[in-house]
CSV table of C-alpha atoms and ligand atoms in Angstrom, one decimal:
chain,number,residue,atom,x,y,z
A,1,MET,CA,0.4,-48.3,-9.6
A,2,THR,CA,4.1,-48.7,-8.8
A,3,PRO,CA,5.9,-52.0,-9.8
A,4,PRO,CA,6.6,-54.4,-6.9
A,5,PRO,CA,10.0,-53.8,-5.2
A,6,ALA,CA,12.9,-56.1,-5.9
A,7,GLY,CA,12.8,-59.5,-4.4
A,8,ASP,CA,14.6,-61.2,-1.5
A,9,ALA,CA,17.6,-63.3,-2.5
A,10,VAL,CA,17.0,-66.9,-1.3
A,11,SER,CA,19.8,-69.5,-1.4
A,12,LEU,CA,18.8,-73.0,-2.3
A,13,PRO,CA,20.8,-75.8,-0.7
A,14,CYS,CA,20.3,-78.6,-3.2
A,15,THR,CA,20.7,-76.8,-6.5
A,16,ALA,CA,23.1,-74.1,-5.1
A,17,ARG,CA,21.1,-71.4,-6.8
A,18,VAL,CA,20.1,-68.0,-5.6
A,19,VAL,CA,16.5,-67.1,-6.4
A,20,GLU,CA,14.9,-63.7,-6.3
A,21,LEU,CA,11.5,-63.9,-4.5
A,22,ARG,CA,9.2,-60.9,-4.7
A,23,GLU,CA,6.4,-60.1,-2.3
A,24,LEU,CA,3.0,-61.8,-2.5
A,25,THR,CA,0.2,-59.9,-4.1
A,26,GLY,CA,-3.5,-60.5,-3.8
A,27,ALA,CA,-3.5,-61.9,-7.4
A,28,VAL,CA,-0.9,-64.5,-6.4
A,29,GLU,CA,-2.7,-65.3,-3.1
A,30,ARG,CA,-5.9,-66.0,-5.0
A,31,THR,CA,-4.2,-68.8,-6.9
A,32,VAL,CA,-4.0,-70.9,-3.7
A,33,HIS,CA,-6.9,-73.4,-3.5
A,34,ALA,CA,-5.2,-76.3,-1.7
A,35,THR,CA,-2.1,-77.2,0.2
A,36,SER,CA,-0.8,-79.6,-2.5
A,37,THR,CA,2.6,-79.5,-4.2
A,38,SER,CA,0.8,-78.3,-7.3
A,39,ALA,CA,-0.6,-75.3,-5.4
A,40,ALA,CA,2.8,-74.5,-3.9
A,41,VAL,CA,4.5,-74.6,-7.3
A,42,THR,CA,1.8,-72.3,-8.8
A,43,LEU,CA,2.2,-69.9,-5.9
A,44,LEU,CA,6.0,-69.8,-6.2
A,45,ASP,CA,5.9,-69.4,-9.9
A,46,GLY,CA,3.9,-66.2,-9.2
A,47,ILE,CA,6.6,-64.7,-7.0
A,48,CYS,CA,9.9,-66.1,-8.3
A,49,LEU,CA,11.4,-63.4,-10.5
A,50,PRO,CA,12.5,-64.6,-14.0
A,51,ARG,CA,15.9,-66.1,-14.0
A,52,GLN,CA,18.3,-67.2,-16.8
A,53,GLU,CA,19.5,-70.5,-15.4
A,54,GLY,CA,18.5,-73.0,-18.1
A,55,PRO,CA,16.0,-75.9,-17.9
A,56,ALA,CA,15.8,-76.0,-14.1
A,57,ALA,CA,14.6,-72.4,-13.8
A,58,THR,CA,10.9,-73.2,-13.1
A,59,THR,CA,9.8,-74.0,-9.6
A,60,ALA,CA,8.4,-77.4,-10.6
A,61,ALA,CA,11.9,-78.4,-11.5
A,62,LEU,CA,13.3,-77.8,-8.0
A,63,PRO,CA,13.6,-80.6,-5.4
A,64,ALA,CA,11.3,-80.3,-2.4
A,65,ALA,CA,14.1,-79.2,-0.1
A,66,ASP,CA,14.7,-76.1,-2.3
A,67,ARG,CA,11.0,-75.5,-2.7
A,68,ASP,CA,10.7,-75.5,1.2
A,69,ARG,CA,13.3,-72.8,1.4
A,70,LEU,CA,11.3,-70.6,-0.9
A,71,LEU,CA,8.1,-71.3,1.0
A,72,MET,CA,9.9,-70.4,4.3
A,73,ALA,CA,11.2,-67.1,2.8
A,74,ALA,CA,7.7,-66.3,1.4
A,75,HIS,CA,6.1,-67.0,4.8
A,76,ARG,CA,8.7,-64.9,6.6
A,77,ARG,CA,7.9,-61.9,4.3
A,78,ALA,CA,4.1,-62.4,4.6
A,79,PHE,CA,3.6,-63.5,8.2
A,80,GLY,CA,7.0,-63.2,9.9
A,81,ASP,CA,9.7,-65.6,11.0
A,82,ARG,CA,7.8,-66.9,14.1
A,83,ILE,CA,5.6,-70.0,13.9
A,84,GLU,CA,2.9,-70.1,16.5
A,85,ALA,CA,0.2,-72.7,16.8
A,86,THR,CA,-2.0,-74.3,19.4
A,87,VAL,CA,-2.1,-78.1,19.6
A,88,HIS,CA,-4.0,-80.5,21.8
A,89,CYS,CA,-2.3,-83.0,24.1
A,90,ARG,CA,-3.0,-86.6,22.9
A,91,ALA,CA,-3.2,-87.8,26.5
A,92,CYS,CA,-5.2,-85.1,28.4
A,93,ARG,CA,-6.5,-83.1,25.5
A,94,SER,CA,-5.3,-79.8,27.1
A,95,PRO,CA,-4.3,-77.2,24.5
A,96,PHE,CA,-0.7,-76.0,24.5
A,97,ASP,CA,1.3,-73.6,22.3
A,98,LEU,CA,3.9,-74.5,19.7
A,99,ASP,CA,6.3,-71.7,19.2
A,100,PHE,CA,9.5,-71.6,17.2
A,101,THR,CA,11.2,-69.6,14.4
A,102,LEU,CA,11.8,-70.5,10.8
A,103,SER,CA,15.3,-69.3,11.1
A,104,SER,CA,16.0,-71.8,13.8
A,105,LEU,CA,14.5,-74.5,11.7
A,106,GLU,CA,16.7,-73.5,8.7
A,107,THR,CA,19.7,-73.6,11.0
A,108,ALA,CA,18.8,-77.1,12.1
A,109,LEU,CA,18.3,-78.3,8.5
A,110,ASP,CA,21.7,-76.9,7.5
A,111,ALA,CA,23.3,-78.7,10.5
A,112,SER,CA,21.7,-82.0,9.9
A,113,GLY,CA,25.0,-83.6,9.1
A,114,PRO,CA,27.3,-84.0,6.1
A,115,PRO,CA,25.6,-85.5,3.1
A,116,ASP,CA,26.2,-89.1,2.1
A,117,ALA,CA,27.1,-88.0,-1.4
A,118,LEU,CA,27.4,-84.9,-3.5
A,119,PRO,CA,25.7,-84.4,-6.9
A,120,ASP,CA,27.6,-83.9,-10.2
A,121,ALA,CA,27.2,-80.7,-12.2
A,122,ASP,CA,23.9,-81.9,-13.6
A,123,GLY,CA,22.4,-82.8,-10.2
A,124,TRP,CA,22.9,-86.6,-10.4
A,125,TYR,CA,24.1,-88.7,-7.4
A,126,SER,CA,25.9,-92.0,-7.4
A,127,VAL,CA,25.6,-94.1,-4.2
A,128,ALA,CA,26.5,-97.7,-3.7
A,129,GLY,CA,23.5,-100.0,-3.5
A,130,TYR,CA,21.2,-97.5,-5.2
A,131,GLY,CA,23.0,-96.5,-8.5
A,132,ARG,CA,22.7,-93.2,-10.2
A,133,PHE,CA,19.7,-91.1,-9.3
A,134,ARG,CA,18.5,-87.5,-9.0
A,135,LEU,CA,16.4,-85.9,-6.3
A,136,PRO,CA,12.6,-85.9,-7.0
A,137,THR,CA,11.3,-82.6,-8.2
A,138,GLY,CA,7.9,-80.8,-7.8
A,139,ALA,CA,7.0,-82.1,-11.2
A,140,ASP,CA,7.7,-85.7,-10.0
A,141,GLU,CA,5.6,-85.2,-6.9
A,142,ILE,CA,2.7,-83.8,-9.1
A,143,ALA,CA,3.0,-86.8,-11.5
A,144,VAL,CA,2.6,-89.3,-8.7
A,145,ALA,CA,0.1,-87.4,-6.6
A,146,GLY,CA,-2.9,-89.5,-7.8
A,147,LEU,CA,-1.2,-92.9,-7.0
A,148,ASP,CA,-1.5,-94.8,-3.7
A,149,GLY,CA,1.5,-95.3,-1.4
A,150,MET,CA,3.4,-98.2,-2.9
A,151,ALA,CA,2.5,-97.3,-6.5
A,152,GLY,CA,3.5,-93.7,-5.9
A,153,VAL,CA,6.9,-94.7,-4.5
A,154,ALA,CA,7.5,-97.1,-7.4
A,155,GLU,CA,6.7,-94.5,-10.0
A,156,LEU,CA,8.9,-91.9,-8.2
A,157,VAL,CA,11.8,-94.4,-8.3
A,158,ARG,CA,11.2,-95.2,-11.9
A,159,ARG,CA,11.4,-91.5,-12.7
A,160,CYS,CA,14.5,-90.7,-10.6
A,161,VAL,CA,16.5,-93.9,-10.7
A,162,PRO,CA,17.1,-94.9,-14.4
A,163,GLU,CA,18.9,-98.1,-13.6
A,164,PRO,CA,18.4,-99.2,-9.9
A,165,HIS,CA,21.0,-101.6,-8.6
A,166,PRO,CA,19.9,-105.2,-7.9
A,167,GLY,CA,18.2,-105.4,-4.5
A,168,PHE,CA,17.3,-101.7,-4.6
A,169,ASP,CA,15.5,-100.9,-1.3
A,170,PRO,CA,12.8,-98.2,-1.7
A,171,ASP,CA,12.5,-97.5,2.0
A,172,GLY,CA,16.3,-97.1,2.3
A,173,PHE,CA,16.2,-94.8,-0.7
A,174,GLN,CA,13.6,-92.6,0.9
A,175,ASP,CA,15.8,-92.4,4.1
A,176,LEU,CA,18.8,-91.5,1.9
A,177,LEU,CA,16.8,-88.7,0.2
A,178,GLY,CA,15.9,-87.4,3.6
A,179,ARG,CA,19.5,-87.2,4.6
A,180,LEU,CA,20.7,-85.7,1.3
A,181,ALA,CA,17.9,-83.1,1.1
A,182,PRO,CA,16.2,-82.6,4.5
A,183,LEU,CA,12.7,-81.1,4.3
A,184,ALA,CA,10.9,-78.6,6.5
A,185,ASP,CA,8.5,-81.5,7.1
A,186,LEU,CA,9.2,-83.1,10.4
A,187,ASP,CA,7.9,-84.2,13.8
A,188,LEU,CA,8.8,-81.8,16.6
A,189,ASP,CA,9.4,-83.3,20.1
A,190,CYS,CA,7.0,-81.6,22.5
A,191,ALA,CA,5.9,-82.2,26.0
A,192,CYS,CA,2.5,-81.2,27.4
A,193,PRO,CA,2.9,-78.6,30.2
A,194,GLU,CA,-0.2,-80.0,32.0
A,195,CYS,CA,0.5,-83.7,32.2
A,196,GLY,CA,4.1,-83.9,30.9
A,197,THR,CA,3.3,-86.4,28.2
A,198,GLY,CA,5.9,-86.2,25.4
A,199,GLN,CA,4.6,-86.4,21.9
A,200,PRO,CA,5.6,-85.6,18.3
A,201,VAL,CA,3.9,-82.6,16.7
A,202,HIS,CA,4.0,-82.7,12.9
A,203,PHE,CA,4.9,-79.5,11.0
A,204,ASP,CA,5.5,-79.0,7.4
A,205,ILE,CA,6.0,-75.5,5.9
A,206,GLN,CA,4.0,-76.2,2.7
A,207,SER,CA,0.8,-77.2,4.5
A,208,TYR,CA,1.3,-74.5,7.2
A,209,PHE,CA,1.9,-71.6,4.8
A,210,LEU,CA,-0.7,-72.5,2.2
A,211,SER,CA,-3.3,-73.1,5.0
A,212,ALA,CA,-2.5,-69.6,6.4
A,213,LEU,CA,-3.2,-68.1,3.0
A,214,LEU,CA,-6.4,-70.0,2.6
A,215,THR,CA,-7.5,-68.8,6.0
A,216,ASP,CA,-6.6,-65.3,4.9
A,217,ARG,CA,-8.8,-65.4,1.8
A,218,ARG,CA,-11.8,-63.8,3.6
A,219,ARG,CA,-9.6,-60.9,4.7
A,220,LEU,CA,-8.3,-60.4,1.1
A,221,VAL,CA,-11.9,-59.9,-0.1
A,222,LEU,CA,-12.4,-57.3,2.7
A,223,ASP,CA,-9.2,-55.6,1.8
A,224,VAL,CA,-10.3,-55.3,-1.8
A,225,HIS,CA,-13.6,-53.9,-0.8
A,226,ARG,CA,-12.2,-51.4,1.6
A,227,LEU,CA,-9.6,-50.1,-0.9
A,228,ALA,CA,-12.0,-50.0,-3.8
A,229,SER,CA,-14.5,-48.0,-1.7
A,230,ALA,CA,-11.8,-45.6,-0.4
A,231,TYR,CA,-9.7,-45.0,-3.5
A,232,ARG,CA,-11.9,-46.1,-6.4
A,233,TRP,CA,-9.1,-48.3,-7.7
A,234,SER,CA,-10.0,-51.2,-9.9
A,235,HIS,CA,-10.2,-54.8,-8.6
A,236,ARG,CA,-7.1,-55.7,-10.7
A,237,GLU,CA,-5.1,-52.7,-9.5
A,238,ILE,CA,-5.7,-53.6,-5.8
A,239,LEU,CA,-4.9,-57.3,-6.4
A,240,GLU,CA,-1.5,-56.2,-7.9
A,241,LEU,CA,-0.5,-54.3,-4.8
A,242,PRO,CA,2.3,-55.9,-2.7
A,243,ARG,CA,0.7,-57.6,0.3
A,244,ALA,CA,2.4,-55.3,2.9
A,245,GLU,CA,1.4,-52.2,1.1
A,246,ARG,CA,-2.2,-53.4,0.7
A,247,ARG,CA,-2.4,-54.2,4.4
A,248,ALA,CA,-0.9,-50.8,5.4
A,249,LEU,CA,-3.4,-49.0,3.2
A,250,VAL,CA,-6.3,-50.9,4.7
A,251,ALA,CA,-5.1,-50.0,8.2
A,252,LEU,CA,-5.0,-46.3,7.2
A,253,VAL,CA,-8.5,-46.5,5.7
A,254,GLU,CA,-9.8,-48.3,8.9
A,255,ALA,CA,-8.2,-45.6,11.1
A,256,GLN,CA,-10.1,-42.9,9.3
A,257,PRO,CA,-13.2,-41.6,11.2
A,258,ALA,CA,-16.4,-42.7,9.7
A,259,ALA,CA,-18.1,-40.2,7.4
A,260,PRO,CA,-21.0,-38.3,9.0
A,261,SER,CA,-24.4,-39.7,8.2
A,262,ARG,CA,-26.2,-37.9,5.4
A,263,SER,CA,-29.6,-38.7,6.9
A,264,TRP,CA,-31.7,-36.0,8.3
A,265,ARG,CA,-33.6,-36.3,11.5
A,266,LEU,CA,-36.5,-34.1,12.4
A,267,SER,CA,-36.9,-33.3,16.0
B,301,ZN,ZN1,-1.4,-83.5,28.5
């Protein structure tokens, strides 16, 4: 088996890093069991090439906005840039299509306005009314995942704001985080083509991409079966193939004419 090709360079807006992202393999796809932050971190750890950038080099140490950029890049390589989905009108229940590109979403995120503040060299912000704080990371999200709404917010603030200013407003803080580090997690303004009712349609790249991989799980099993039958490669060898190569080989195998039957028929 040949080693995977070099990765795509992905620029991260919050930490100003450039990360090399290699292509998905079946082995990495099989690590996805949910659409949670923990699942996203595990997936990305499997495809981010090793870097030498100190303590923030693991995916769990990245803020969500940076993680979203990696997920968008990974989706683009696995499924393409276009997002297509069918949603149902909340008024007349008619189905209609949602169709946009991740590139356009990235452009919109980049143009979402000048930040209220810039971080220091260690990633810490200082904003009047809130004090000194850092952006929540994947590790922070995982740590509060089991807590309910208010308790989760309180724990997130405790972890990211060492000394909150008097009168610290948690809701305002969340709005501030959204402006400093906008996420690919938003409500898109849509209008039903049948009845014209406007309505927000929620999209977030983490749920969308991980759901697509979960839906693809059955096809991965079939891919392994087809390639093992055709080439006699081991399960492990097939799971280590880059996704595009695996899919291309399966297409070649499926294009082969079926072998003639070995059964005899007396007439
Ligand atoms: Zn409608």
